[in-house]
Coordinates of C-alpha atoms in Angstrom, one line a residue:
Chain A
X1 CA 127.9 100.5 66.6
X2 CA 130.0 98.8 69.1
X3 CA 129.5 97.8 72.6
X4 CA 132.1 96.5 74.9
X5 CA 131.3 94.2 78.0
X6 CA 132.6 95.7 81.2
X7 CA 132.8 93.6 84.0
X8 CA 135.1 96.1 86.3
X9 CA 132.0 96.5 88.5
X10 CA 131.7 92.7 89.5
X11 CA 134.6 92.8 92.4
X12 CA 132.9 95.2 94.5
X13 CA 129.6 93.6 93.8
X14 CA 130.7 90.5 95.2
X15 CA 129.3 91.1 98.4
X16 CA 125.9 92.2 97.2
X17 CA 125.5 89.1 95.2
X18 CA 126.3 86.8 97.7
X19 CA 123.9 88.5 100.2
X20 CA 121.1 88.1 97.3
X21 CA 121.9 84.7 97.1
X22 CA 121.8 83.8 100.8
X23 CA 118.1 85.3 100.6
X24 CA 117.0 83.3 97.6
X25 CA 118.6 80.3 99.5
X26 CA 116.8 80.9 102.8
X27 CA 113.6 81.6 100.8
X28 CA 113.7 78.3 99.1
X29 CA 115.0 76.3 102.2
X30 CA 112.0 77.8 104.4
X31 CA 109.5 77.2 101.6
X32 CA 110.7 73.6 100.7
X33 CA 110.0 72.3 104.4
X34 CA 106.7 74.1 105.0
X35 CA 105.4 73.3 101.6
X36 CA 106.3 69.6 101.6
X37 CA 104.8 69.4 105.3
X38 CA 101.8 71.1 104.0
X39 CA 101.4 69.1 101.1
X40 CA 101.8 65.8 103.0
X41 CA 98.9 66.7 105.3
X42 CA 96.8 68.0 102.2
X43 CA 97.4 64.7 100.1
X44 CA 96.4 62.8 103.2
X45 CA 93.4 64.9 103.7
X46 CA 92.7 64.4 100.4
X47 CA 92.7 60.7 100.7
X48 CA 90.8 60.4 103.9
X49 CA 89.3 63.4 105.2
X50 CA 85.5 64.7 105.0
X51 CA 84.0 65.3 101.6
X52 CA 84.0 69.2 102.6
X53 CA 87.8 69.0 103.2
X54 CA 88.4 67.2 100.0
X55 CA 86.8 69.3 97.8
X56 CA 88.4 72.5 99.8
X57 CA 91.9 71.1 99.0
X58 CA 90.8 70.3 95.4
X59 CA 89.8 73.8 95.0
X60 CA 93.1 75.4 96.5
X61 CA 95.1 73.1 94.3
X62 CA 93.7 74.3 91.2
X63 CA 93.2 78.1 91.9
X64 CA 96.9 78.0 92.7
X65 CA 97.9 75.7 89.6
X66 CA 95.8 77.9 87.2
X67 CA 97.0 81.4 88.0
X68 CA 100.5 83.1 87.9
X69 CA 102.6 83.1 91.0
X70 CA 103.2 86.8 90.6
X71 CA 99.4 87.6 90.8
X72 CA 99.3 85.3 93.8
X73 CA 102.2 87.4 95.6
X74 CA 100.6 90.7 94.5
X75 CA 97.3 89.6 95.9
X76 CA 99.1 88.3 99.3
X77 CA 101.4 91.3 99.7
X78 CA 99.0 94.3 98.2
X79 CA 95.3 92.7 98.5
X80 CA 95.0 90.8 101.9
X81 CA 96.0 94.4 103.9
X82 CA 92.7 95.4 103.1
X83 CA 91.3 92.4 105.0
X84 CA 93.5 93.4 107.9
X85 CA 96.0 90.9 107.0
X86 CA 99.3 93.2 106.9
X87 CA 102.8 91.0 106.1
X88 CA 106.2 92.3 105.6
X89 CA 108.1 91.5 102.3
X90 CA 109.8 88.6 103.4
X91 CA 106.8 87.1 105.3
X92 CA 104.7 87.5 102.4
X93 CA 107.1 85.9 99.9
X94 CA 107.5 83.0 102.2
X95 CA 103.8 82.6 102.4
X96 CA 103.2 82.8 98.8
X97 CA 106.1 80.5 97.8
X98 CA 105.0 77.9 100.5
X99 CA 101.2 78.2 99.2
X100 CA 102.3 77.9 95.4
X101 CA 104.8 74.9 96.0
X102 CA 102.1 73.1 98.3
X103 CA 99.9 73.0 95.6
X104 CA 102.1 71.5 93.3
X105 CA 103.7 69.2 95.6
X106 CA 100.1 68.0 96.8
X107 CA 99.2 66.4 93.6
X108 CA 103.2 64.9 93.5
X109 CA 102.8 63.5 97.0
X110 CA 99.1 62.0 96.2
X111 CA 100.6 60.2 93.5
X112 CA 103.2 58.8 95.6
X113 CA 100.5 57.6 98.2
X114 CA 98.9 56.1 95.5
X115 CA 101.8 54.0 94.2
X116 CA 102.4 52.3 97.7
X117 CA 100.7 49.0 97.1
X118 CA 97.7 48.5 99.3
X119 CA 99.1 45.2 100.9
X120 CA 101.9 47.0 102.9
X121 CA 99.2 49.0 104.6
X122 CA 97.5 45.8 105.2
X123 CA 100.9 43.8 106.4
X124 CA 101.3 47.0 108.7
X125 CA 97.9 46.9 110.4
X126 CA 98.4 43.0 110.5
X127 CA 101.3 43.6 112.7
X128 CA 99.3 45.6 115.3
X129 CA 100.6 49.1 113.8
X130 CA 98.2 51.9 114.8
X131 CA 96.8 53.8 111.4
X132 CA 98.9 56.9 112.1
X133 CA 101.9 54.9 112.5
X134 CA 101.1 52.9 109.6
X135 CA 101.0 56.2 107.5
X136 CA 104.3 57.7 109.0
X137 CA 106.5 54.7 109.2
X138 CA 105.2 52.5 106.1
X139 CA 103.5 54.5 103.6
X140 CA 104.8 57.8 103.3
X141 CA 108.6 56.9 103.4
X142 CA 107.8 54.5 100.4
X143 CA 105.8 57.2 98.7
X144 CA 108.8 60.0 99.4
X145 CA 111.1 57.5 97.7
X146 CA 109.1 57.0 94.7
X147 CA 108.3 60.8 94.1
X148 CA 111.6 62.0 95.1
X149 CA 112.7 63.5 91.2
X150 CA 109.5 64.8 91.1
X151 CA 110.1 66.6 94.2
X152 CA 113.6 68.0 93.2
X153 CA 112.4 69.3 90.0
X154 CA 109.5 71.3 91.8
X155 CA 111.7 72.8 94.5
X156 CA 114.3 74.0 91.6
X157 CA 111.4 75.4 89.7
X158 CA 110.1 77.2 92.7
X159 CA 113.7 78.7 93.4
X160 CA 113.8 79.9 89.7
X161 CA 110.4 81.5 90.2
X162 CA 111.2 83.1 93.6
X163 CA 113.1 85.7 91.1
X164 CA 109.9 87.6 91.3
X165 CA 109.8 88.4 95.0
X166 CA 111.9 91.1 94.1
X167 CA 108.9 93.1 92.8
X168 CA 107.7 93.4 96.5
X169 CA 111.1 94.3 97.6
X170 CA 112.4 91.4 99.2
X171 CA 116.2 91.7 99.0
X172 CA 116.8 88.5 97.0
X173 CA 119.2 87.7 94.4
X174 CA 117.2 89.5 91.8
X175 CA 116.9 92.5 93.8
X176 CA 120.4 93.0 94.3
X177 CA 120.8 92.5 90.7
X178 CA 118.5 95.4 90.1
X179 CA 120.3 97.7 92.5
X180 CA 123.5 96.9 90.8
X181 CA 122.4 97.7 87.3
X182 CA 120.8 101.1 88.7
X183 CA 124.2 101.9 89.9
X184 CA 126.6 100.4 87.3
X185 CA 124.4 101.1 84.2
X186 CA 125.6 97.9 83.1
X187 CA 122.4 96.3 82.9
X188 CA 123.0 93.4 80.6
X189 CA 126.5 92.7 82.4
X190 CA 124.7 92.5 85.5
X191 CA 121.9 90.3 84.8
X192 CA 124.2 87.8 82.6
X193 CA 126.3 87.2 86.0
X194 CA 123.1 87.0 88.1
X195 CA 121.6 84.4 85.6
X196 CA 124.9 82.6 85.8
X197 CA 124.5 82.7 89.6
X198 CA 120.8 81.2 89.4
X199 CA 122.0 78.4 87.1
X200 CA 124.9 77.6 89.5
X201 CA 122.4 77.5 92.3
X202 CA 119.8 75.4 90.3
X203 CA 122.8 72.7 90.0
X204 CA 123.8 73.0 93.4
X205 CA 120.1 72.5 95.1
X206 CA 119.4 69.7 92.6
X207 CA 122.9 67.9 94.0
X208 CA 122.4 68.5 97.3
X209 CA 118.7 67.1 97.2
X210 CA 120.0 64.0 95.5
X211 CA 122.5 63.6 98.1
X212 CA 120.0 64.1 101.0
X213 CA 117.5 61.6 99.1
X214 CA 120.1 59.0 98.9
X215 CA 120.8 59.2 102.3
X216 CA 117.7 59.3 104.1
X217 CA 115.4 57.6 101.8
X218 CA 118.0 55.5 99.9
X219 CA 116.3 56.9 96.8
X220 CA 117.9 56.3 93.6
X221 CA 117.9 59.5 91.9
X222 CA 120.0 60.6 89.1
Chain B
X1 CA 89.9 111.9 90.9
X2 CA 88.0 109.5 88.6
X3 CA 85.5 107.3 90.0
X4 CA 86.0 103.8 89.0
X5 CA 83.2 101.4 89.2
X6 CA 83.5 97.5 89.5
X7 CA 82.3 97.7 85.8
X8 CA 85.0 100.1 84.8
X9 CA 87.7 98.1 86.5
X10 CA 86.4 94.5 84.9
X11 CA 86.2 96.2 81.4
X12 CA 89.8 97.7 81.7
X13 CA 91.2 94.2 82.6
X14 CA 89.4 92.3 79.9
X15 CA 90.5 95.0 77.2
X16 CA 94.2 93.9 78.5
X17 CA 93.4 90.3 78.4
X18 CA 93.6 90.3 74.6
X19 CA 97.2 91.3 74.8
X20 CA 98.0 88.2 77.3
X21 CA 96.2 86.2 74.9
X22 CA 98.1 87.3 72.2
X23 CA 101.4 87.4 73.7
X24 CA 100.9 83.6 74.7
X25 CA 99.9 82.6 71.2
X26 CA 102.7 84.3 69.6
X27 CA 105.1 82.9 72.0
X28 CA 103.4 79.6 71.4
X29 CA 103.9 79.5 67.7
X30 CA 107.4 80.8 67.7
X31 CA 108.2 78.3 70.4
X32 CA 106.6 75.5 68.2
X33 CA 109.2 76.6 65.4
X34 CA 112.3 77.2 67.2
X35 CA 111.3 73.7 69.4
X36 CA 111.2 71.7 66.5
X37 CA 114.5 73.1 65.4
X38 CA 116.1 72.4 68.8
X39 CA 114.6 68.7 68.5
X40 CA 116.2 68.1 65.4
X41 CA 119.5 69.1 66.9
X42 CA 118.8 67.2 70.1
X43 CA 117.9 63.8 68.4
X44 CA 120.7 64.4 65.6
X45 CA 123.6 61.7 64.6
X46 CA 125.8 64.4 65.5
X47 CA 127.4 64.4 69.1
X48 CA 128.4 68.3 68.9
X49 CA 124.3 68.9 67.8
X50 CA 123.1 67.0 70.7
X51 CA 125.5 68.6 73.1
X52 CA 124.5 72.1 71.9
X53 CA 120.9 71.3 72.0
X54 CA 120.9 69.8 75.4
X55 CA 122.9 72.7 76.8
X56 CA 120.4 75.1 75.2
X57 CA 117.5 73.0 77.1
X58 CA 119.5 73.1 80.2
X59 CA 120.3 76.6 80.1
X60 CA 116.5 77.7 79.7
X61 CA 115.4 75.2 82.3
X62 CA 118.1 76.1 84.8
X63 CA 117.5 80.1 84.8
X64 CA 114.5 82.2 85.9
X65 CA 112.4 83.1 82.9
X66 CA 112.6 86.9 84.5
X67 CA 116.4 87.0 83.9
X68 CA 115.7 85.7 80.4
X69 CA 113.2 88.5 80.1
X70 CA 115.8 91.2 81.4
X71 CA 119.0 89.9 79.3
X72 CA 116.6 89.9 76.0
X73 CA 115.5 93.4 77.0
X74 CA 118.7 94.9 77.9
X75 CA 121.0 92.9 75.6
X76 CA 119.4 93.1 72.2
X77 CA 119.5 97.1 72.3
X78 CA 123.5 96.3 72.7
X79 CA 123.5 94.8 69.0
X80 CA 121.7 97.8 67.6
X81 CA 118.2 96.7 67.7
X82 CA 115.8 99.1 68.9
X83 CA 113.7 96.9 71.4
X84 CA 110.4 97.5 73.0
X85 CA 108.8 95.5 75.3
X86 CA 106.5 93.7 73.2
X87 CA 109.8 92.4 71.0
X88 CA 111.6 91.6 74.0
X89 CA 108.7 89.8 75.5
X90 CA 107.8 87.6 72.5
X91 CA 111.4 86.8 71.9
X92 CA 112.1 85.8 75.4
X93 CA 109.1 83.6 75.6
X94 CA 109.5 81.9 72.4
X95 CA 113.0 80.9 73.4
X96 CA 111.8 79.8 76.7
X97 CA 109.1 77.9 75.1
X98 CA 111.1 76.2 72.6
X99 CA 113.6 74.5 75.6
X100 CA 110.5 73.1 77.1
X101 CA 108.8 71.9 73.8
X102 CA 111.8 70.3 72.7
X103 CA 112.3 68.4 75.8
X104 CA 108.9 67.3 75.6
X105 CA 109.1 66.2 72.2
X106 CA 112.3 64.4 72.7
X107 CA 110.6 62.4 75.4
X108 CA 107.8 61.3 72.7
X109 CA 110.6 60.1 70.2
X110 CA 112.3 58.4 72.9
X111 CA 109.2 56.6 73.8
X112 CA 108.8 55.1 70.6
X113 CA 110.0 51.6 69.7
X114 CA 113.2 51.2 67.7
X115 CA 111.4 49.2 65.3
X116 CA 109.6 52.5 63.9
X117 CA 112.9 53.7 62.8
X118 CA 113.9 50.3 61.3
X119 CA 110.5 50.0 59.6
X120 CA 111.0 53.4 58.1
X121 CA 114.7 52.4 57.1
X122 CA 113.4 49.3 55.5
X123 CA 110.9 51.1 53.7
X124 CA 113.7 53.2 51.9
X125 CA 112.8 56.1 53.6
X126 CA 115.4 59.1 53.8
X127 CA 116.2 60.2 57.4
X128 CA 114.1 63.2 57.0
X129 CA 111.3 61.4 55.2
X130 CA 111.4 59.0 58.3
X131 CA 111.1 61.7 60.7
X132 CA 108.4 63.6 58.9
X133 CA 106.2 60.6 57.9
X134 CA 106.8 58.0 60.7
X135 CA 108.6 59.4 63.9
X136 CA 107.7 63.0 64.5
X137 CA 103.6 62.5 64.0
X138 CA 103.7 59.6 66.5
X139 CA 106.2 61.4 68.9
X140 CA 103.7 64.8 68.6
X141 CA 100.5 62.6 69.2
X142 CA 101.6 60.9 72.5
X143 CA 102.8 64.1 74.0
X144 CA 99.7 66.2 73.7
X145 CA 99.2 66.2 77.1
X146 CA 102.4 67.9 78.2
X147 CA 102.2 70.2 75.5
X148 CA 98.8 71.4 76.5
X149 CA 100.2 71.3 80.1
X150 CA 103.1 73.6 79.1
X151 CA 100.7 75.9 77.5
X152 CA 99.2 76.8 80.8
X153 CA 102.9 77.6 82.4
X154 CA 103.6 79.7 79.1
X155 CA 100.0 81.8 79.8
X156 CA 100.9 82.2 83.5
X157 CA 104.7 83.1 82.7
X158 CA 103.5 85.9 80.4
X159 CA 102.6 87.7 83.6
X160 CA 106.4 88.4 84.3
X161 CA 106.4 90.6 81.0
X162 CA 104.8 93.1 83.0
X163 CA 108.1 93.7 84.7
X164 CA 109.9 94.7 81.8
X165 CA 106.7 97.1 80.7
X166 CA 104.6 95.1 78.6
X167 CA 101.1 96.5 79.1
X168 CA 99.5 92.8 79.4
X169 CA 96.9 91.9 82.2
X170 CA 99.0 92.1 85.3
X171 CA 100.7 95.8 84.2
X172 CA 97.1 97.1 83.5
X173 CA 96.2 96.0 86.7
X174 CA 98.9 97.5 88.7
X175 CA 98.1 100.9 86.7
X176 CA 94.2 100.1 87.6
X177 CA 95.4 99.7 91.5
X178 CA 97.1 102.9 91.6
X179 CA 94.3 104.7 90.5
X180 CA 91.3 103.0 92.5
X181 CA 93.3 101.7 95.6
X182 CA 91.5 98.6 95.5
X183 CA 94.3 96.0 95.3
X184 CA 91.9 93.3 96.8
X185 CA 89.5 93.6 94.2
X186 CA 91.6 94.4 91.2
X187 CA 94.4 91.4 91.7
X188 CA 91.4 89.0 92.6
X189 CA 89.7 89.7 89.4
X190 CA 93.2 88.9 87.6
X191 CA 93.4 85.8 89.1
X192 CA 90.1 84.9 88.0
X193 CA 90.6 86.0 84.5
X194 CA 93.9 84.0 84.4
X195 CA 92.0 81.1 86.0
X196 CA 89.3 81.3 83.5
X197 CA 92.1 81.2 80.6
X198 CA 94.1 78.3 82.4
X199 CA 91.5 76.0 84.0
X200 CA 90.0 74.8 80.6
X201 CA 93.4 73.9 79.1
X202 CA 94.4 72.2 82.4
X203 CA 91.2 70.1 82.2
X204 CA 92.0 69.2 78.4
X205 CA 95.3 68.2 79.4
X206 CA 94.1 65.7 81.7
X207 CA 91.2 64.3 79.5
X208 CA 94.2 63.8 76.9
X209 CA 96.0 61.9 79.5
X210 CA 93.4 59.8 80.5
X211 CA 92.7 59.0 77.1
X212 CA 96.6 58.2 76.7
X213 CA 96.6 55.8 79.5
X214 CA 93.4 54.2 78.3
X215 CA 95.1 52.7 75.4

């Protein structure tokens, strides 16, 4: 039995692949910004908030980290409407991805905050900076610098995991691949091309983040 | 329409859980075997072997697991194999796990002081013996925490096999949801079951990590 690969469909499919890739990139950009913002707040809250808040954050982190992303996505998209919270697919994907990413990055940011020597905080307060300024201007930049490589990896992992949002009909790269293979009957070739696009995206995202980290935090990332 | 009570839902989900557990175990065992082979190439003296292994690892770590599952599911039939979701799921997860495990163990090998290799050589051990008796036992021992951590990731990864039609926990829950119209309860329960499977392992990994730091 012989099977010959056929990539004749590819030229006509470039538009669809491009649109899908754009959606995937859009999702990961929004998620990264929202997720890191939330995780900075959560990591700080876990270290200074009331006991009740600390425990709530701890439960959130453990629940997200110990259940599959796909289950979280289905719960948010299919489960929450019965409580009256109805989200459209893209919104549900953004919420699910942000909650997922923030749980992982809360731990990462927390480790970074712990790595900043106490003397830095004391020196800043001795100079008369208010506690909030000490955190924003002194502690956070140093923490982010230390954890930048870990954050970069987490963003790439999240982007790869975002392939499953196609299951709730978000028109991302995987969704477009599903549509293409249904039209061309060239399932293997289609998924092979899209896999390579993902591989390229993860390389590019990593490069971009490293460059951003170098410029803004002078973080020495390789 | 058949009425589903809460217990019917739970019982059906628990029955499906064994497939999730079995698939995780099969993939972990397969991943260990293939992973050791990749590790051997990754720390080989030959540069082509090292390059092949790091390419393999980069490929599996740089592409979505869902795509790996699809390629296995649609690709193997082209080679003339009759493929069922179970076979595709086990194979894809095995290769996925092997890449991550090889990378974890490599970090363990590289963390060992070079003196360990020298000591092995000075005892007159052949390279294979050196690896088997000196290097690998220590590398495995110091990477136990990340390996358990990866096992959690692997268990969560099995949920994706529902998409290629393997009847594990999540696919069963989709079917139950379609019959009962209670997605909140069903997916909530699925999350609880996955949590019960994964949380003890997460805690175990944390204990191992603390013990490692205590040394």
